[in-house]
Amino acid sequence: LLSGSQPDPVSFGYSTEIREHSAFAQWISSQVRGTRVSVTVGVVGSYTHSEINREYLALQSHLSNGRISVYASQDVDLNRGWKREVEGEALSLTNSYASLRYQMADRTTWALGFDNRRSIRLYRDYVSPEIEFDDTYRRGMWAGVSQRIAKIYRVGAKVKRSTGGSAGSANTYTVDGSMQWHMSIRGRTTRFANDLVEGWIHTGSASIQVGPRTRLEVGGGLRTQKSRTATGGDDRLSWTDLTADYSLGQSWYASLSVERSRQGSDAHDQVFSMLNYRF
């Protein structure tokens, strides 16, 4: 059971204007011949004062059988009152997502996916320019492959046709890689293009465990894009970030993230701190 309120959309301060309530239940099957199935059903309601904001049924399912893993989620909106008048129907299907992963060999994995979820404001610990880029080109269909090399290395490639969203239709081509050894290193480069702009985004990060309680991570990236129209302009965005996580014991956990970004003549600093108590 969950209940709470959204922060103020302008100041992000505490606000009780929008309240949300939900209930979820999950069923997980016993593993039979290597196959396991889980199904999750949730009921969610969001209200602005006494007016209906959104009411919907959230459905999720997951199937895994050794080499194959399938995940799907679907929201079913219940339209009452003013929403029934606007939508013209009592029920509507929204936010569909599906993914299929197939492990062809011990170290090779193929993936297919479809995503038409709406872009909504979410609470996240830390929002980087890379996350904002992926959200912009999130809706669409993709295919990719991942290869592990010598246990500690992984390389991958993905082709995606993005549709809808704030960027419109676009094609993106991504190559990424990572290494897990005494430290964790990750890198990624993506080429993107549509009718309005074309460009690249490059990101990288390295993290290391310092003692039993502290984890440090440093990263950054560069996004460049050129306009394909006569009236548009070029853009360049670069950023660096540092994250420190510290365990205060079995129950308390603290985290601090600092980011410095520069776009043209503008520079921005973002600082996020978090203190969690687990019980």
C-alpha positions as a Markdown table, in Angstrom:
| # | Residue | x | y | z |
|---|---|---|---|---|
| 1 | Leu | 0.0 | 0.0 | 0.0 |
| 2 | Leu | 1.3 | 3.4 | -0.9 |
| 3 | Ser | 0.1 | 6.9 | -0.3 |
| 4 | Gly | 1.6 | 10.4 | -0.7 |
| 5 | Ser | 1.7 | 13.7 | -2.5 |
| 6 | Gln | 3.7 | 15.2 | -5.4 |
| 7 | Pro | 6.1 | 18.2 | -4.8 |
| 8 | Asp | 5.2 | 21.6 | -6.1 |
| 9 | Pro | 5.9 | 21.6 | -9.9 |
| 10 | Val | 7.7 | 25.0 | -9.8 |
| 11 | Ser | 9.7 | 25.0 | -6.6 |
| 12 | Phe | 9.8 | 21.2 | -6.0 |
| 13 | Gly | 8.9 | 22.0 | -2.4 |
| 14 | Tyr | 6.4 | 20.1 | -0.2 |
| 15 | Ser | 2.8 | 20.4 | -1.4 |
| 16 | Thr | -0.4 | 18.6 | -0.8 |
| 17 | Glu | -2.2 | 19.8 | -3.9 |
| 18 | Ile | -1.8 | 16.5 | -5.7 |
| 19 | Arg | -2.3 | 13.3 | -3.7 |
| 20 | Glu | -1.8 | 9.8 | -4.9 |
| 21 | His | -2.8 | 6.4 | -3.5 |
| 22 | Ser | -2.2 | 2.9 | -4.7 |
| 23 | Ala | -2.3 | -0.8 | -3.8 |
| 24 | Phe | -0.2 | -3.6 | -5.4 |
| 25 | Ala | -0.2 | -7.4 | -5.3 |
| 26 | Gln | 2.3 | -9.8 | -6.8 |
| 27 | Trp | 2.2 | -13.5 | -7.5 |
| 28 | Ile | 5.3 | -15.5 | -8.2 |
| 29 | Ser | 5.1 | -19.1 | -9.4 |
| 30 | Ser | 7.3 | -22.0 | -8.2 |
| 31 | Gln | 10.1 | -22.8 | -10.6 |
| 32 | Val | 9.1 | -25.7 | -12.8 |
| 33 | Arg | 11.7 | -27.1 | -15.2 |
| 34 | Gly | 13.6 | -23.8 | -15.0 |
| 35 | Thr | 10.6 | -21.6 | -15.8 |
| 36 | Arg | 9.4 | -19.0 | -13.4 |
| 37 | Val | 6.5 | -16.6 | -13.9 |
| 38 | Ser | 5.5 | -13.5 | -11.9 |
| 39 | Val | 2.4 | -11.3 | -12.3 |
| 40 | Thr | 1.8 | -7.9 | -10.6 |
| 41 | Val | -1.5 | -6.1 | -10.4 |
| 42 | Gly | -1.8 | -2.5 | -9.1 |
| 43 | Val | -4.6 | 0.1 | -8.7 |
| 44 | Val | -3.4 | 3.7 | -8.7 |
| 45 | Gly | -5.3 | 6.9 | -8.2 |
| 46 | Ser | -4.1 | 10.5 | -8.5 |
| 47 | Tyr | -6.2 | 13.5 | -7.4 |
| 48 | Thr | -5.9 | 17.3 | -7.5 |
| 49 | His | -7.9 | 18.4 | -4.5 |
| 50 | Ser | -11.2 | 16.6 | -5.1 |
| 51 | Glu | -10.9 | 16.3 | -8.8 |
| 52 | Ile | -9.8 | 13.2 | -10.6 |
| 53 | Asn | -6.3 | 13.5 | -12.1 |
| 54 | Arg | -5.8 | 9.9 | -13.1 |
| 55 | Glu | -7.1 | 6.4 | -12.1 |
| 56 | Tyr | -5.6 | 3.3 | -13.7 |
| 57 | Leu | -4.9 | -0.4 | -13.4 |
| 58 | Ala | -1.2 | -1.3 | -13.7 |
| 59 | Leu | -0.4 | -4.8 | -15.1 |
| 60 | Gln | 3.1 | -6.4 | -15.2 |
| 61 | Ser | 4.3 | -9.8 | -16.1 |
| 62 | His | 7.7 | -11.5 | -16.3 |
| 63 | Leu | 8.7 | -14.9 | -17.6 |
| 64 | Ser | 12.1 | -16.4 | -17.4 |
| 65 | Asn | 13.3 | -19.8 | -18.6 |
| 66 | Gly | 17.0 | -20.1 | -18.6 |
| 67 | Arg | 18.0 | -18.5 | -21.9 |
| 68 | Ile | 14.7 | -16.6 | -22.5 |
| 69 | Ser | 13.4 | -13.7 | -20.5 |
| 70 | Val | 10.2 | -11.8 | -21.4 |
| 71 | Tyr | 8.8 | -8.8 | -19.6 |
| 72 | Ala | 5.6 | -6.8 | -20.4 |
| 73 | Ser | 3.7 | -4.0 | -18.7 |
| 74 | Gln | 0.4 | -2.3 | -19.6 |
| 75 | Asp | -1.6 | 0.5 | -18.0 |
| 76 | Val | -5.4 | 0.5 | -18.3 |
| 77 | Asp | -6.9 | 3.9 | -17.6 |
| 78 | Leu | -10.3 | 4.2 | -16.0 |
| 79 | Asn | -12.0 | 7.3 | -17.4 |
| 80 | Arg | -14.6 | 8.9 | -15.1 |
| 81 | Gly | -16.2 | 12.3 | -14.9 |
| 82 | Trp | -14.4 | 14.9 | -17.1 |
| 83 | Lys | -11.9 | 12.3 | -18.4 |
| 84 | Arg | -14.8 | 10.3 | -19.9 |
| 85 | Glu | -15.9 | 13.3 | -21.8 |
| 86 | Val | -12.4 | 14.1 | -23.1 |
| 87 | Glu | -11.3 | 10.5 | -23.9 |
| 88 | Gly | -14.7 | 9.4 | -25.2 |
| 89 | Glu | -14.4 | 5.9 | -23.7 |
| 90 | Ala | -14.6 | 4.3 | -20.3 |
| 91 | Leu | -11.3 | 2.4 | -20.6 |
| 92 | Ser | -8.1 | 3.2 | -22.6 |
| 93 | Leu | -4.8 | 1.4 | -23.0 |
| 94 | Thr | -1.8 | 3.6 | -22.2 |
| 95 | Asn | 1.9 | 3.1 | -21.4 |
| 96 | Ser | 2.7 | -0.2 | -23.2 |
| 97 | Tyr | 6.1 | -1.8 | -22.7 |
| 98 | Ala | 7.6 | -5.1 | -23.8 |
| 99 | Ser | 11.1 | -6.6 | -23.9 |
| 100 | Leu | 12.5 | -10.0 | -25.0 |
| 101 | Arg | 16.0 | -11.2 | -24.1 |
| 102 | Tyr | 17.5 | -14.3 | -25.5 |
| 103 | Gln | 20.8 | -15.7 | -24.4 |
| 104 | Met | 22.1 | -17.4 | -27.6 |
| 105 | Ala | 25.3 | -18.6 | -26.0 |
| 106 | Asp | 26.9 | -18.4 | -22.6 |
| 107 | Arg | 28.2 | -14.9 | -23.3 |
| 108 | Thr | 26.0 | -13.6 | -26.1 |
| 109 | Thr | 22.5 | -12.0 | -25.5 |
| 110 | Trp | 20.1 | -10.6 | -28.1 |
| 111 | Ala | 17.3 | -8.2 | -27.1 |
| 112 | Leu | 14.2 | -6.8 | -28.7 |
| 113 | Gly | 11.9 | -4.1 | -27.3 |
| 114 | Phe | 8.9 | -1.8 | -27.7 |
| 115 | Asp | 8.1 | 1.2 | -25.6 |
| 116 | Asn | 5.3 | 3.8 | -26.0 |
| 117 | Arg | 5.1 | 5.0 | -22.4 |
| 118 | Arg | 4.3 | 8.6 | -22.0 |
| 119 | Ser | 6.9 | 11.0 | -20.7 |
| 120 | Ile | 6.0 | 11.8 | -17.1 |
| 121 | Arg | 7.8 | 13.6 | -14.3 |
| 122 | Leu | 9.4 | 11.0 | -12.0 |
| 123 | Tyr | 11.3 | 11.3 | -8.7 |
| 124 | Arg | 14.8 | 10.2 | -9.3 |
| 125 | Asp | 17.9 | 10.4 | -7.1 |
| 126 | Tyr | 19.9 | 12.2 | -9.8 |
| 127 | Val | 18.9 | 13.3 | -13.3 |
| 128 | Ser | 21.9 | 13.7 | -15.6 |
| 129 | Pro | 22.0 | 14.9 | -19.2 |
| 130 | Glu | 22.4 | 11.3 | -20.3 |
| 131 | Ile | 19.1 | 10.4 | -18.5 |
| 132 | Glu | 17.3 | 13.4 | -20.1 |
| 133 | Phe | 18.6 | 12.3 | -23.6 |
| 134 | Asp | 17.4 | 8.8 | -23.1 |
| 135 | Asp | 14.0 | 10.0 | -22.0 |
| 136 | Thr | 13.7 | 12.2 | -25.0 |
| 137 | Tyr | 14.3 | 9.3 | -27.5 |
| 138 | Arg | 12.7 | 6.6 | -25.3 |
| 139 | Arg | 9.5 | 5.8 | -27.2 |
| 140 | Gly | 10.0 | 3.4 | -30.1 |
| 141 | Met | 11.3 | 0.0 | -31.0 |
| 142 | Trp | 14.8 | -1.4 | -30.7 |
| 143 | Ala | 17.1 | -4.4 | -31.3 |
| 144 | Gly | 20.5 | -5.0 | -29.7 |
| 145 | Val | 23.2 | -7.5 | -28.9 |
| 146 | Ser | 25.5 | -7.8 | -25.9 |
| 147 | Gln | 28.7 | -9.8 | -25.7 |
| 148 | Arg | 30.8 | -10.7 | -22.7 |
| 149 | Ile | 34.5 | -11.2 | -23.1 |
| 150 | Ala | 36.8 | -12.9 | -20.6 |
| 151 | Lys | 34.2 | -12.5 | -17.8 |
| 152 | Ile | 35.1 | -9.0 | -16.8 |
| 153 | Tyr | 34.4 | -7.2 | -20.2 |
| 154 | Arg | 31.1 | -6.5 | -21.9 |
| 155 | Val | 30.4 | -4.8 | -25.2 |
| 156 | Gly | 27.0 | -4.1 | -26.9 |
| 157 | Ala | 25.3 | -2.4 | -29.8 |
| 158 | Lys | 21.7 | -1.2 | -30.2 |
| 159 | Val | 19.7 | 0.2 | -33.1 |
| 160 | Lys | 16.5 | 2.1 | -32.2 |
| 161 | Arg | 13.7 | 3.8 | -34.2 |
| 162 | Ser | 12.2 | 6.4 | -31.9 |
| 163 | Thr | 8.7 | 7.6 | -32.5 |
| 164 | Gly | 6.7 | 10.3 | -30.7 |
| 165 | Gly | 8.0 | 12.2 | -27.7 |
| 166 | Ser | 9.4 | 15.7 | -27.7 |
| 167 | Ala | 12.1 | 14.8 | -30.3 |
| 168 | Gly | 9.6 | 13.3 | -32.8 |
| 169 | Ser | 10.7 | 10.4 | -35.0 |
| 170 | Ala | 14.5 | 9.7 | -35.0 |
| 171 | Asn | 17.0 | 7.0 | -35.5 |
| 172 | Thr | 19.7 | 6.2 | -32.8 |
| 173 | Tyr | 22.7 | 3.9 | -33.0 |
| 174 | Thr | 24.5 | 3.1 | -29.7 |
| 175 | Val | 27.7 | 1.3 | -28.9 |
| 176 | Asp | 28.6 | 0.7 | -25.3 |
| 177 | Gly | 30.9 | -1.2 | -23.1 |
| 178 | Ser | 31.9 | -1.9 | -19.5 |
| 179 | Met | 34.5 | -3.6 | -17.4 |
| 180 | Gln | 34.0 | -5.1 | -13.9 |
| 181 | Trp | 37.3 | -5.7 | -12.0 |
| 182 | His | 38.8 | -4.0 | -9.0 |
| 183 | Met | 36.8 | -1.0 | -10.3 |
| 184 | Ser | 33.8 | -0.6 | -12.6 |
| 185 | Ile | 34.3 | 1.3 | -15.9 |
| 186 | Arg | 31.4 | 2.1 | -18.3 |
| 187 | Gly | 31.4 | 4.0 | -21.7 |
| 188 | Arg | 28.8 | 4.7 | -24.3 |
| 189 | Thr | 28.5 | 6.6 | -27.6 |
| 190 | Thr | 25.3 | 7.2 | -29.5 |
| 191 | Arg | 24.6 | 8.7 | -32.9 |
| 192 | Phe | 21.1 | 10.3 | -33.3 |
| 193 | Ala | 19.4 | 12.0 | -36.3 |
| 194 | Asn | 16.0 | 13.2 | -37.3 |
| 195 | Asp | 14.6 | 15.8 | -39.7 |
| 196 | Leu | 15.6 | 18.7 | -37.4 |
| 197 | Val | 18.9 | 17.8 | -35.8 |
| 198 | Glu | 21.8 | 15.3 | -35.9 |
| 199 | Gly | 24.5 | 14.7 | -33.4 |
| 200 | Trp | 26.4 | 12.5 | -30.9 |
| 201 | Ile | 26.4 | 11.9 | -27.2 |
| 202 | His | 29.4 | 10.3 | -25.5 |
| 203 | Thr | 29.4 | 9.3 | -21.8 |
| 204 | Gly | 31.8 | 7.6 | -19.4 |
| 205 | Ser | 32.1 | 6.8 | -15.7 |
| 206 | Ala | 34.4 | 4.9 | -13.3 |
| 207 | Ser | 33.5 | 3.7 | -9.8 |
| 208 | Ile | 35.4 | 2.0 | -7.0 |
| 209 | Gln | 34.7 | 0.6 | -3.6 |
| 210 | Val | 36.8 | 2.4 | -1.0 |
| 211 | Gly | 36.7 | 0.2 | 2.1 |
| 212 | Pro | 33.7 | -1.7 | 3.3 |
| 213 | Arg | 31.4 | 1.4 | 3.5 |
| 214 | Thr | 32.3 | 3.9 | 0.8 |
| 215 | Arg | 31.8 | 3.9 | -2.9 |
| 216 | Leu | 33.0 | 6.7 | -5.2 |
| 217 | Glu | 32.1 | 7.3 | -8.8 |
| 218 | Val | 33.3 | 10.0 | -11.3 |
| 219 | Gly | 31.8 | 10.5 | -14.7 |
| 220 | Gly | 30.9 | 12.9 | -17.4 |
| 221 | Gly | 29.9 | 13.3 | -21.0 |
| 222 | Leu | 29.5 | 15.4 | -24.1 |
| 223 | Arg | 26.5 | 16.0 | -26.4 |
| 224 | Thr | 26.9 | 17.8 | -29.7 |
| 225 | Gln | 24.1 | 18.4 | -32.2 |
| 226 | Lys | 23.8 | 20.3 | -35.5 |
| 227 | Ser | 20.7 | 21.7 | -37.0 |
| 228 | Arg | 19.4 | 20.4 | -40.3 |
| 229 | Thr | 17.2 | 23.5 | -40.8 |
| 230 | Ala | 18.2 | 27.0 | -42.0 |
| 231 | Thr | 16.7 | 28.6 | -38.9 |
| 232 | Gly | 18.1 | 26.3 | -36.3 |
| 233 | Gly | 21.4 | 26.5 | -34.4 |
| 234 | Asp | 24.0 | 24.1 | -33.2 |
| 235 | Asp | 24.3 | 23.1 | -29.6 |
| 236 | Arg | 27.0 | 21.7 | -27.3 |
| 237 | Leu | 26.6 | 20.4 | -23.8 |
| 238 | Ser | 29.3 | 19.0 | -21.5 |
| 239 | Trp | 29.2 | 17.8 | -17.9 |
| 240 | Thr | 31.2 | 16.2 | -15.1 |
| 241 | Asp | 29.8 | 14.6 | -12.0 |
| 242 | Leu | 31.0 | 13.0 | -8.8 |
| 243 | Thr | 28.9 | 10.7 | -6.5 |
| 244 | Ala | 29.8 | 9.4 | -3.1 |
| 245 | Asp | 27.8 | 6.7 | -1.2 |
| 246 | Tyr | 28.5 | 5.9 | 2.4 |
| 247 | Ser | 26.9 | 3.2 | 4.6 |
| 248 | Leu | 26.3 | 4.4 | 8.2 |
| 249 | Gly | 25.6 | 0.9 | 9.5 |
| 250 | Gln | 23.0 | -1.8 | 8.8 |
| 251 | Ser | 20.1 | 0.7 | 8.7 |
| 252 | Trp | 21.4 | 4.1 | 7.6 |
| 253 | Tyr | 22.7 | 5.0 | 4.1 |
| 254 | Ala | 23.8 | 8.4 | 2.8 |
| 255 | Ser | 24.6 | 9.6 | -0.8 |
| 256 | Leu | 25.9 | 12.9 | -2.3 |
| 257 | Ser | 26.0 | 13.8 | -6.0 |
| 258 | Val | 27.6 | 16.9 | -7.5 |
| 259 | Glu | 27.3 | 17.8 | -11.2 |
| 260 | Arg | 28.8 | 20.7 | -13.2 |
| 261 | Ser | 27.4 | 21.2 | -16.7 |
| 262 | Arg | 28.1 | 23.8 | -19.4 |
| 263 | Gln | 26.0 | 24.7 | -22.4 |
| 264 | Gly | 27.2 | 27.7 | -24.5 |
| 265 | Ser | 27.9 | 30.6 | -22.1 |
| 266 | Asp | 25.7 | 29.1 | -19.4 |
| 267 | Ala | 27.0 | 26.9 | -16.5 |
| 268 | His | 24.9 | 25.0 | -14.0 |
| 269 | Asp | 25.6 | 23.2 | -10.7 |
| 270 | Gln | 23.4 | 20.4 | -9.4 |
| 271 | Val | 23.8 | 19.0 | -5.9 |
| 272 | Phe | 21.7 | 16.1 | -4.6 |
| 273 | Ser | 22.0 | 14.6 | -1.1 |
| 274 | Met | 20.0 | 11.7 | 0.3 |
| 275 | Leu | 19.7 | 10.0 | 3.7 |
| 276 | Asn | 17.9 | 6.6 | 3.9 |
| 277 | Tyr | 16.8 | 4.5 | 6.8 |
| 278 | Arg | 16.1 | 0.8 | 5.9 |
| 279 | Phe | 14.0 | -1.4 | 8.2 |
